[in-house]
mmCIF file of C-alpha atoms in Angstrom:
data_model
loop_
_atom_site.group_PDB
_atom_site.id
_atom_site.type_symbol
_atom_site.label_atom_id
_atom_site.label_comp_id
_atom_site.label_asym_id
_atom_site.label_seq_id
_atom_site.Cartn_x
_atom_site.Cartn_y
_atom_site.Cartn_z
ATOM 1 C CA MET K 1 -36.914 24.109 -15.546
ATOM 2 C CA VAL K 2 -40.663 25.271 -13.201
ATOM 3 C CA GLU K 3 -43.949 25.872 -14.431
ATOM 4 C CA PHE K 4 -44.724 29.485 -12.404
ATOM 5 C CA GLY K 5 -47.245 31.808 -13.229
ATOM 6 C CA GLY K 6 -47.682 30.611 -16.306
ATOM 7 C CA TRP K 7 -43.846 30.607 -17.356
ATOM 8 C CA LEU K 8 -41.153 28.413 -17.556
ATOM 9 C CA MET K 9 -38.480 29.682 -15.682
ATOM 10 C CA PRO K 10 -35.340 28.885 -13.945
ATOM 11 C CA VAL K 11 -35.221 27.416 -9.811
ATOM 12 C CA GLN K 12 -30.981 27.394 -10.749
ATOM 13 C CA TYR K 13 -28.332 27.744 -13.370
ATOM 14 C CA GLU K 14 -25.262 26.692 -11.689
ATOM 15 C CA GLY K 15 -26.646 25.887 -8.067
ATOM 16 C CA ILE K 16 -28.639 28.258 -5.725
ATOM 17 C CA LEU K 17 -25.878 28.048 -2.959
ATOM 18 C CA LYS K 18 -23.764 29.393 -5.170
ATOM 19 C CA GLU K 19 -26.513 31.677 -6.670
ATOM 20 C CA HIS K 20 -26.868 32.422 -3.147
ATOM 21 C CA GLN K 21 -23.495 33.550 -2.485
ATOM 22 C CA ALA K 22 -23.014 35.726 -5.317
ATOM 23 C CA VAL K 23 -25.464 37.946 -4.230
ATOM 24 C CA ARG K 24 -24.482 38.692 -0.814
ATOM 25 C CA THR K 25 -20.209 39.224 -2.243
ATOM 26 C CA ALA K 26 -20.891 40.127 -5.833
ATOM 27 C CA ALA K 27 -24.016 40.217 -7.756
ATOM 28 C CA GLY K 28 -26.398 38.340 -9.198
ATOM 29 C CA LEU K 29 -28.225 38.739 -12.748
ATOM 30 C CA PHE K 30 -32.168 37.936 -12.445
ATOM 31 C CA ASP K 31 -34.874 37.739 -15.563
ATOM 32 C CA VAL K 32 -37.752 38.996 -13.683
ATOM 33 C CA SER K 33 -39.998 39.385 -16.781
ATOM 34 C CA HIS K 34 -42.981 37.152 -15.593
ATOM 35 C CA MET K 35 -43.966 39.490 -13.387
ATOM 36 C CA GLY K 36 -47.138 41.842 -13.572
ATOM 37 C CA GLU K 37 -47.070 45.302 -14.864
ATOM 38 C CA ILE K 38 -50.478 47.711 -14.516
ATOM 39 C CA GLU K 39 -50.274 50.989 -15.834
ATOM 40 C CA ILE K 40 -52.612 53.860 -14.246
ATOM 41 C CA SER K 41 -53.050 57.072 -15.581
ATOM 42 C CA GLY K 42 -55.867 60.326 -15.686
ATOM 43 C CA PRO K 43 -56.958 62.873 -13.981
ATOM 44 C CA GLY K 44 -58.348 61.003 -11.251
ATOM 45 C CA ALA K 45 -55.169 58.187 -11.335
ATOM 46 C CA ARG K 46 -53.795 59.684 -7.697
ATOM 47 C CA ASN K 47 -57.198 60.066 -6.060
ATOM 48 C CA PHE K 48 -58.314 56.130 -7.043
ATOM 49 C CA LEU K 49 -54.970 54.756 -6.226
ATOM 50 C CA GLN K 50 -55.336 56.810 -1.975
ATOM 51 C CA GLY K 51 -59.024 54.599 -2.238
ATOM 52 C CA LEU K 52 -57.240 51.632 -3.870
ATOM 53 C CA ILE K 53 -54.226 50.816 -0.982
ATOM 54 C CA PRO K 54 -53.713 51.311 2.371
ATOM 55 C CA ASN K 55 -50.016 53.429 1.615
ATOM 56 C CA ASP K 56 -49.917 56.866 0.915
ATOM 57 C CA VAL K 57 -49.582 58.207 -2.239
ATOM 58 C CA ASN K 58 -49.952 61.332 -1.654
ATOM 59 C CA ARG K 59 -46.012 60.802 -0.880
ATOM 60 C CA LEU K 60 -45.080 59.821 -4.099
ATOM 61 C CA LYS K 61 -44.395 62.396 -6.891
ATOM 62 C CA PRO K 62 -42.733 61.790 -10.497
ATOM 63 C CA GLY K 63 -39.371 59.635 -9.768
ATOM 64 C CA CYS K 64 -40.233 57.744 -6.884
ATOM 65 C CA ALA K 65 -42.159 54.330 -5.578
ATOM 66 C CA ILE K 66 -43.602 52.905 -2.164
ATOM 67 C CA TYR K 67 -44.772 49.363 -1.345
ATOM 68 C CA SER K 68 -47.753 48.161 -0.598
ATOM 69 C CA PRO K 69 -50.127 45.641 0.149
ATOM 70 C CA LEU K 70 -53.787 45.116 -1.719
ATOM 71 C CA CYS K 71 -56.445 44.542 0.598
ATOM 72 C CA ASN K 72 -59.718 43.201 -0.164
ATOM 73 C CA PRO K 73 -62.761 45.199 2.000
ATOM 74 C CA ALA K 74 -62.248 42.380 4.928
ATOM 75 C CA GLY K 75 -58.784 43.890 4.916
ATOM 76 C CA GLY K 76 -56.952 40.328 3.841
ATOM 77 C CA ILE K 77 -53.504 41.317 1.303
ATOM 78 C CA ILE K 78 -54.993 40.127 -2.088
ATOM 79 C CA ASP K 79 -51.107 41.388 -3.368
ATOM 80 C CA ASP K 80 -48.325 42.884 -2.650
ATOM 81 C CA LEU K 81 -47.227 45.323 -5.318
ATOM 82 C CA LEU K 82 -45.161 48.315 -5.683
ATOM 83 C CA VAL K 83 -46.398 51.611 -6.979
ATOM 84 C CA TYR K 84 -44.081 54.343 -9.013
ATOM 85 C CA GLN K 85 -45.401 57.587 -10.512
ATOM 86 C CA LEU K 86 -43.985 58.008 -13.575
ATOM 87 C CA GLU K 87 -45.770 61.049 -14.470
ATOM 88 C CA GLU K 88 -48.032 63.569 -12.580
ATOM 89 C CA ASN K 89 -50.942 61.819 -13.488
ATOM 90 C CA GLN K 90 -49.028 58.265 -14.476
ATOM 91 C CA TYR K 91 -48.617 55.363 -12.593
ATOM 92 C CA LEU K 92 -47.279 52.069 -12.793
ATOM 93 C CA LEU K 93 -47.870 49.107 -10.324
ATOM 94 C CA VAL K 94 -45.992 45.900 -10.408
ATOM 95 C CA VAL K 95 -47.441 42.920 -9.252
ATOM 96 C CA ASN K 96 -46.739 39.566 -8.216
ATOM 97 C CA ALA K 97 -47.077 36.792 -11.562
ATOM 98 C CA SER K 98 -49.438 34.038 -10.316
ATOM 99 C CA ASN K 99 -51.904 37.636 -9.568
ATOM 100 C CA ILE K 100 -51.775 39.436 -12.530
ATOM 101 C CA ASP K 101 -55.137 38.128 -13.843
ATOM 102 C CA LYS K 102 -56.880 38.788 -10.152
ATOM 103 C CA ASP K 103 -55.004 42.251 -9.930
ATOM 104 C CA TYR K 104 -55.875 43.586 -12.884
ATOM 105 C CA ARG K 105 -59.982 42.329 -12.430
ATOM 106 C CA TRP K 106 -59.678 43.562 -8.870
ATOM 107 C CA ILE K 107 -58.483 47.231 -10.508
ATOM 108 C CA GLU K 108 -60.682 47.456 -13.236
ATOM 109 C CA THR K 109 -63.814 46.521 -11.101
ATOM 110 C CA GLN K 110 -62.789 49.562 -8.806
ATOM 111 C CA ALA K 111 -62.491 52.080 -11.123
ATOM 112 C CA GLU K 112 -66.321 51.113 -12.357
ATOM 113 C CA GLY K 113 -67.765 54.737 -13.193
ATOM 114 C CA GLN K 114 -64.897 56.774 -12.942
ATOM 115 C CA GLY K 115 -64.104 58.116 -16.364
ATOM 116 C CA ASP K 116 -61.525 59.956 -15.844
ATOM 117 C CA ILE K 117 -58.970 57.012 -15.392
ATOM 118 C CA THR K 118 -57.140 54.313 -17.922
ATOM 119 C CA ILE K 119 -55.815 51.114 -16.670
ATOM 120 C CA LYS K 120 -54.082 49.297 -18.798
ATOM 121 C CA ASN K 121 -52.427 45.478 -18.903
ATOM 122 C CA VAL K 122 -48.380 46.040 -19.853
ATOM 123 C CA SER K 123 -46.951 42.524 -18.495
ATOM 124 C CA GLU K 124 -46.548 41.259 -22.518
ATOM 125 C CA VAL K 125 -44.760 44.009 -23.465
ATOM 126 C CA THR K 126 -42.285 44.319 -20.022
ATOM 127 C CA GLY K 127 -38.851 43.079 -19.457
ATOM 128 C CA GLN K 128 -37.649 42.993 -16.444
ATOM 129 C CA LEU K 129 -34.300 42.710 -14.841
ATOM 130 C CA ALA K 130 -32.931 43.078 -11.560
ATOM 131 C CA LEU K 131 -29.075 43.127 -10.627
ATOM 132 C CA GLN K 132 -28.655 42.615 -7.290
ATOM 133 C CA GLY K 133 -25.693 42.900 -5.008
ATOM 134 C CA PRO K 134 -22.449 45.396 -3.724
ATOM 135 C CA VAL K 135 -20.833 45.302 -6.757
ATOM 136 C CA ALA K 136 -24.265 46.182 -9.250
ATOM 137 C CA GLU K 137 -23.693 49.770 -9.477
ATOM 138 C CA LYS K 138 -19.321 49.138 -10.578
ATOM 139 C CA VAL K 139 -21.196 46.773 -13.425
ATOM 140 C CA LEU K 140 -24.245 48.331 -14.771
ATOM 141 C CA GLN K 141 -22.405 52.148 -14.276
ATOM 142 C CA LYS K 142 -20.208 50.486 -17.861
ATOM 143 C CA LEU K 143 -23.416 50.357 -19.441
ATOM 144 C CA THR K 144 -25.113 53.489 -19.070
ATOM 145 C CA ALA K 145 -24.582 57.090 -19.012
ATOM 146 C CA ILE K 146 -26.505 57.957 -15.956
ATOM 147 C CA ASN K 147 -25.333 58.171 -13.097
ATOM 148 C CA LEU K 148 -25.935 55.637 -10.510
ATOM 149 C CA SER K 149 -25.083 57.024 -7.398
ATOM 150 C CA GLU K 150 -27.553 59.980 -7.496
ATOM 151 C CA ILE K 151 -30.619 57.424 -7.503
ATOM 152 C CA LYS K 152 -31.604 56.839 -4.259
ATOM 153 C CA TYR K 153 -33.513 53.953 -2.871
ATOM 154 C CA PHE K 154 -36.732 53.069 -3.585
ATOM 155 C CA CYS K 155 -35.891 56.450 -6.617
ATOM 156 C CA PHE K 156 -35.627 55.875 -10.158
ATOM 157 C CA VAL K 157 -35.233 57.428 -13.552
ATOM 158 C CA TYR K 158 -35.422 57.030 -17.377
ATOM 159 C CA GLY K 159 -32.507 56.737 -19.298
ATOM 160 C CA GLN K 160 -30.277 54.053 -21.398
ATOM 161 C CA VAL K 161 -28.599 50.623 -20.677
ATOM 162 C CA GLU K 162 -26.262 49.657 -23.490
ATOM 163 C CA GLY K 163 -29.197 51.569 -25.748
ATOM 164 C CA VAL K 164 -32.046 50.331 -23.901
ATOM 165 C CA GLN K 165 -33.839 53.112 -22.540
ATOM 166 C CA CYS K 166 -35.023 51.623 -19.498
ATOM 167 C CA LEU K 167 -37.254 52.907 -16.178
ATOM 168 C CA ILE K 168 -33.921 52.575 -13.769
ATOM 169 C CA SER K 169 -34.936 52.121 -10.207
ATOM 170 C CA ARG K 170 -33.277 51.546 -7.093
ATOM 171 C CA THR K 171 -35.320 48.856 -5.893
ATOM 172 C CA GLY K 172 -34.734 44.777 -5.079
ATOM 173 C CA TYR K 173 -36.039 41.816 -3.308
ATOM 174 C CA THR K 174 -32.480 40.017 -2.257
ATOM 175 C CA GLY K 175 -31.748 42.650 1.226
ATOM 176 C CA GLU K 176 -29.156 43.324 -1.243
ATOM 177 C CA ASP K 177 -28.478 47.375 -3.091
ATOM 178 C CA GLY K 178 -29.643 46.875 -6.383
ATOM 179 C CA PHE K 179 -30.927 48.144 -9.192
ATOM 180 C CA GLU K 180 -34.379 46.304 -11.454
ATOM 181 C CA LEU K 181 -34.156 47.600 -14.932
ATOM 182 C CA TYR K 182 -37.675 47.853 -16.909
ATOM 183 C CA PHE K 183 -38.218 48.044 -20.980
ATOM 184 C CA PRO K 184 -39.611 46.891 -24.199
ATOM 185 C CA ALA K 185 -39.811 43.382 -23.457
ATOM 186 C CA GLU K 186 -38.234 42.241 -27.061
ATOM 187 C CA HIS K 187 -34.598 43.508 -25.702
ATOM 188 C CA ALA K 188 -34.257 40.783 -22.549
ATOM 189 C CA THR K 189 -31.762 39.055 -23.977
ATOM 190 C CA ALA K 190 -29.858 41.328 -25.206
ATOM 191 C CA LEU K 191 -29.887 43.455 -21.848
ATOM 192 C CA TRP K 192 -29.447 39.909 -20.098
ATOM 193 C CA ASN K 193 -26.513 39.502 -21.790
ATOM 194 C CA ALA K 194 -24.801 42.607 -21.686
ATOM 195 C CA ILE K 195 -24.874 42.645 -17.890
ATOM 196 C CA LEU K 196 -23.377 39.989 -17.697
ATOM 197 C CA ALA K 197 -20.436 40.261 -19.672
ATOM 198 C CA ALA K 198 -20.002 43.471 -18.033
ATOM 199 C CA GLY K 199 -19.698 42.096 -14.693
ATOM 200 C CA GLN K 200 -17.533 39.062 -15.694
ATOM 201 C CA LEU K 201 -15.050 40.135 -13.646
ATOM 202 C CA GLU K 202 -16.599 41.181 -10.829
ATOM 203 C CA GLY K 203 -18.332 37.680 -10.967
ATOM 204 C CA VAL K 204 -21.747 38.436 -11.250
ATOM 205 C CA GLN K 205 -23.904 35.123 -11.618
ATOM 206 C CA PRO K 206 -27.384 34.389 -13.377
ATOM 207 C CA ALA K 207 -29.749 33.313 -10.248
ATOM 208 C CA GLY K 208 -32.721 31.637 -10.360
ATOM 209 C CA LEU K 209 -35.699 31.163 -8.970
ATOM 210 C CA GLY K 210 -34.202 29.282 -6.038
ATOM 211 C CA ALA K 211 -31.593 31.940 -4.784
ATOM 212 C CA ARG K 212 -34.463 34.703 -5.439
ATOM 213 C CA ASP K 213 -36.045 32.837 -2.314
ATOM 214 C CA THR K 214 -34.137 32.266 -0.457
ATOM 215 C CA LEU K 215 -31.857 35.299 -0.042
ATOM 216 C CA ARG K 216 -35.363 37.447 -0.375
ATOM 217 C CA PHE K 217 -35.846 34.882 3.023
ATOM 218 C CA GLU K 218 -33.304 35.185 4.915
ATOM 219 C CA ALA K 219 -33.775 39.635 4.150
ATOM 220 C CA CYS K 220 -37.919 38.533 5.908
ATOM 221 C CA LEU K 221 -39.501 39.899 2.834
ATOM 222 C CA PRO K 222 -42.696 39.063 2.248
ATOM 223 C CA LEU K 223 -43.688 35.807 -0.377
ATOM 224 C CA TYR K 224 -47.414 36.200 -1.299
ATOM 225 C CA GLY K 225 -48.918 32.697 -0.605
ATOM 226 C CA HIS K 226 -46.829 32.265 2.238
ATOM 227 C CA GLU K 227 -46.527 35.333 4.440
ATOM 228 C CA LEU K 228 -49.428 36.989 2.218
ATOM 229 C CA THR K 229 -52.626 35.607 1.634
ATOM 230 C CA ASP K 230 -56.154 36.756 1.340
ATOM 231 C CA GLU K 231 -56.983 35.513 4.377
ATOM 232 C CA ILE K 232 -53.770 37.840 6.395
ATOM 233 C CA SER K 233 -53.790 41.604 7.086
ATOM 234 C CA PRO K 234 -50.715 44.169 6.331
ATOM 235 C CA LEU K 235 -51.552 44.368 10.768
ATOM 236 C CA MET K 236 -51.068 40.326 11.330
ATOM 237 C CA ALA K 237 -48.564 40.269 8.546
ATOM 238 C CA GLY K 238 -46.115 43.331 10.483
ATOM 239 C CA LEU K 239 -46.800 45.345 7.387
ATOM 240 C CA GLY K 240 -48.634 48.021 10.053
ATOM 241 C CA TRP K 241 -46.422 50.944 8.363
ATOM 242 C CA THR K 242 -47.907 50.326 4.764
ATOM 243 C CA VAL K 243 -51.599 51.511 6.907
ATOM 244 C CA LYS K 244 -52.243 54.789 6.964
ATOM 245 C CA PHE K 245 -55.160 55.230 9.357
ATOM 246 C CA ASN K 246 -54.629 59.561 8.391
ATOM 247 C CA LYS K 247 -56.203 58.977 5.437
ATOM 248 C CA PRO K 248 -60.267 59.748 4.782
ATOM 249 C CA ASP K 249 -60.584 55.903 3.571
ATOM 250 C CA PHE K 250 -59.473 53.496 1.004
ATOM 251 C CA ILE K 251 -60.916 49.752 1.061
ATOM 252 C CA GLY K 252 -59.897 47.313 4.025
ATOM 253 C CA ARG K 253 -60.271 50.717 6.044
ATOM 254 C CA GLU K 254 -62.916 49.722 8.562
ATOM 255 C CA ALA K 255 -62.063 45.685 9.105
ATOM 256 C CA LEU K 256 -58.079 46.848 9.498
ATOM 257 C CA SER K 257 -59.304 48.922 12.074
ATOM 258 C CA LYS K 258 -61.539 46.914 13.961
ATOM 259 C CA GLU K 259 -58.242 45.298 13.449
ATOM 260 C CA LYS K 260 -55.915 47.727 14.989
ATOM 261 C CA GLU K 261 -58.231 48.483 18.208
ATOM 262 C CA ALA K 262 -58.922 44.988 19.056
ATOM 263 C CA GLY K 263 -55.584 43.608 18.460
ATOM 264 C CA VAL K 264 -54.391 41.399 15.962
ATOM 265 C CA SER K 265 -54.404 37.508 17.006
ATOM 266 C CA HIS K 266 -51.221 36.244 15.595
ATOM 267 C CA LYS K 267 -47.681 37.573 14.917
ATOM 268 C CA LEU K 268 -45.384 36.685 12.205
ATOM 269 C CA VAL K 269 -42.251 35.763 13.960
ATOM 270 C CA GLY K 270 -38.796 34.532 13.160
ATOM 271 C CA LEU K 271 -37.906 31.361 14.595
ATOM 272 C CA GLU K 272 -34.443 29.794 14.990
ATOM 273 C CA MET K 273 -34.361 25.595 14.984
ATOM 274 C CA ILE K 274 -32.202 24.373 18.439
ATOM 275 C CA GLU K 275 -32.817 20.954 17.564
ATOM 276 C CA ARG K 276 -32.297 19.402 14.006
ATOM 277 C CA GLY K 277 -34.480 19.527 11.139
ATOM 278 C CA ILE K 278 -35.749 22.018 8.157
ATOM 279 C CA PRO K 279 -39.822 23.932 9.512
ATOM 280 C CA ARG K 280 -41.031 23.999 5.929
ATOM 281 C CA GLN K 281 -44.174 25.613 5.062
ATOM 282 C CA GLY K 282 -47.650 23.992 6.203
ATOM 283 C CA TYR K 283 -45.496 23.172 9.625
ATOM 284 C CA PRO K 284 -47.770 23.187 12.802
ATOM 285 C CA VAL K 285 -46.477 25.019 16.046
ATOM 286 C CA GLN K 286 -46.864 24.130 19.313
ATOM 287 C CA ARG K 287 -46.122 24.406 22.954
ATOM 288 C CA GLU K 288 -46.542 22.241 25.005
ATOM 289 C CA GLY K 289 -48.714 20.035 22.411
ATOM 290 C CA GLN K 290 -51.234 23.074 21.487
ATOM 291 C CA GLU K 291 -51.121 23.891 18.109
ATOM 292 C CA ILE K 292 -50.311 27.673 18.421
ATOM 293 C CA GLY K 293 -49.643 28.663 14.343
ATOM 294 C CA TRP K 294 -48.318 27.475 11.201
ATOM 295 C CA ILE K 295 -44.601 28.108 9.334
ATOM 296 C CA THR K 296 -45.662 30.243 6.267
ATOM 297 C CA SER K 297 -41.717 30.166 4.856
ATOM 298 C CA GLY K 298 -38.357 27.820 6.310
ATOM 299 C CA THR K 299 -35.359 26.625 4.748
ATOM 300 C CA PHE K 300 -31.568 26.678 5.869
ATOM 301 C CA ALA K 301 -30.408 29.876 5.259
ATOM 302 C CA PRO K 302 -27.146 29.963 3.437
ATOM 303 C CA THR K 303 -25.108 33.201 4.649
ATOM 304 C CA LEU K 304 -26.005 31.881 8.317
ATOM 305 C CA ASN K 305 -25.429 29.148 8.178
ATOM 306 C CA LYS K 306 -29.005 28.527 9.933
ATOM 307 C CA ASN K 307 -32.255 26.980 9.544
ATOM 308 C CA LEU K 308 -34.608 29.233 10.748
ATOM 309 C CA GLY K 309 -38.507 29.557 9.839
ATOM 310 C CA LEU K 310 -41.153 32.206 9.753
ATOM 311 C CA ALA K 311 -44.813 31.311 11.054
ATOM 312 C CA TYR K 312 -47.167 32.855 12.201
ATOM 313 C CA VAL K 313 -48.072 32.294 16.119
ATOM 314 C CA LEU K 314 -50.932 33.603 19.047
ATOM 315 C CA VAL K 315 -49.593 36.789 20.038
ATOM 316 C CA GLN K 316 -49.166 35.323 23.826
ATOM 317 C CA TYR K 317 -46.239 33.068 22.108
ATOM 318 C CA ALA K 318 -44.652 35.576 20.232
ATOM 319 C CA GLU K 319 -41.670 37.269 22.191
ATOM 320 C CA ILE K 320 -38.196 36.874 21.743
ATOM 321 C CA GLY K 321 -36.870 34.078 23.678
ATOM 322 C CA SER K 322 -40.123 31.950 23.708
ATOM 323 C CA GLU K 323 -39.038 27.772 22.562
ATOM 324 C CA LEU K 324 -41.793 26.694 20.780
ATOM 325 C CA ASP K 325 -42.092 23.105 18.977
ATOM 326 C CA VAL K 326 -42.254 22.854 14.997
ATOM 327 C CA MET K 327 -44.139 19.703 13.644
ATOM 328 C CA VAL K 328 -41.708 18.284 11.856
ATOM 329 C CA ARG K 329 -43.011 15.186 9.801
ATOM 330 C CA ASN K 330 -45.554 15.154 13.006
ATOM 331 C CA LYS K 331 -42.482 15.116 15.533
ATOM 332 C CA PRO K 332 -42.050 17.768 17.305
ATOM 333 C CA VAL K 333 -38.614 20.173 16.925
ATOM 334 C CA LYS K 334 -37.360 22.392 19.523
ATOM 335 C CA ALA K 335 -37.063 26.142 17.842
ATOM 336 C CA ARG K 336 -36.825 29.362 19.957
ATOM 337 C CA VAL K 337 -38.214 32.922 18.666
ATOM 338 C CA VAL K 338 -35.395 34.794 17.220
ATOM 339 C CA PRO K 339 -35.779 39.046 16.101
ATOM 340 C CA LYS K 340 -36.178 39.588 12.403
ATOM 341 C CA PRO K 341 -35.068 40.111 9.828
ATOM 342 C CA PHE K 342 -31.980 36.973 9.630
ATOM 343 C CA TYR K 343 -30.443 39.018 7.498
ATOM 344 C CA LYS K 344 -29.488 42.707 7.419
ATOM 345 C CA ARG K 345 -26.841 44.054 5.052
ATOM 346 C CA GLU K 346 -24.213 46.928 6.263
ATOM 347 C CA VAL K 347 -24.641 49.751 5.358
#
């Protein structure tokens, strides 16, 4: 167990590799109740969100969700989040556990003077479980009358799972198909046990933070504090698709427009180690002895059987095939820029 965002969280139950492979081949169950949930409602909620985040909230309709960074005026990423439209004037933001208080204060500050908006932090009363993997639908279907096959990617429905009213969303953070369930927190233990029991024959495993990180890493899904920080912009992080410059205005628009016009200084690239060594967060990246970037995440990728890393490097060294040096314990170890994502499931 480790402290994470004010919670005691399991790194692993029976082993990171076993849990990682279970998600890729069967399914894994994650308790992600530590994530934060913030409700924004009222007649002005949509317009407020349009100005708050760079992605286009007008694309949403009740029953759908979008992914977006939350930017500061300099274009840096305060956090990344999911926005669910619950009803016509009601939205749910799902934010990272370590950023709940920061995000909530920021959002409240931006909403000052707008009397037609209500902002509520419901993190403490909301439970969240994620069932991820190829058999996730088959297993979860045993516990609900909702036809799960009709839920499209990044959409959700309300329904009962094992008698508990849930928001059932086809989203996740592993690169696999699966579902995330949101429900009153007091039902977390009962739902956890019911899903594990329903999935016993299919090989469903409880999975901890360790597997969650290796899975998201293989799929090249960014993690706040690694690929995303208050100083890194969505354009630099390869999230330009979330920045809708055709919107009238949003926080960070001016800075991001200038960066887009000038071009980013660094790009986030995938690295495959040529020589023996594992790239770890913070290791410098060099080319011919000159520092050109840094590792944001790196590990042995179990599905691919390779040592891989994500790194920000100067754009002139970001082309596929570039050979760079990762400074592992102050010694240069050769790596090559490779395409992202490292892993993509077959549909």
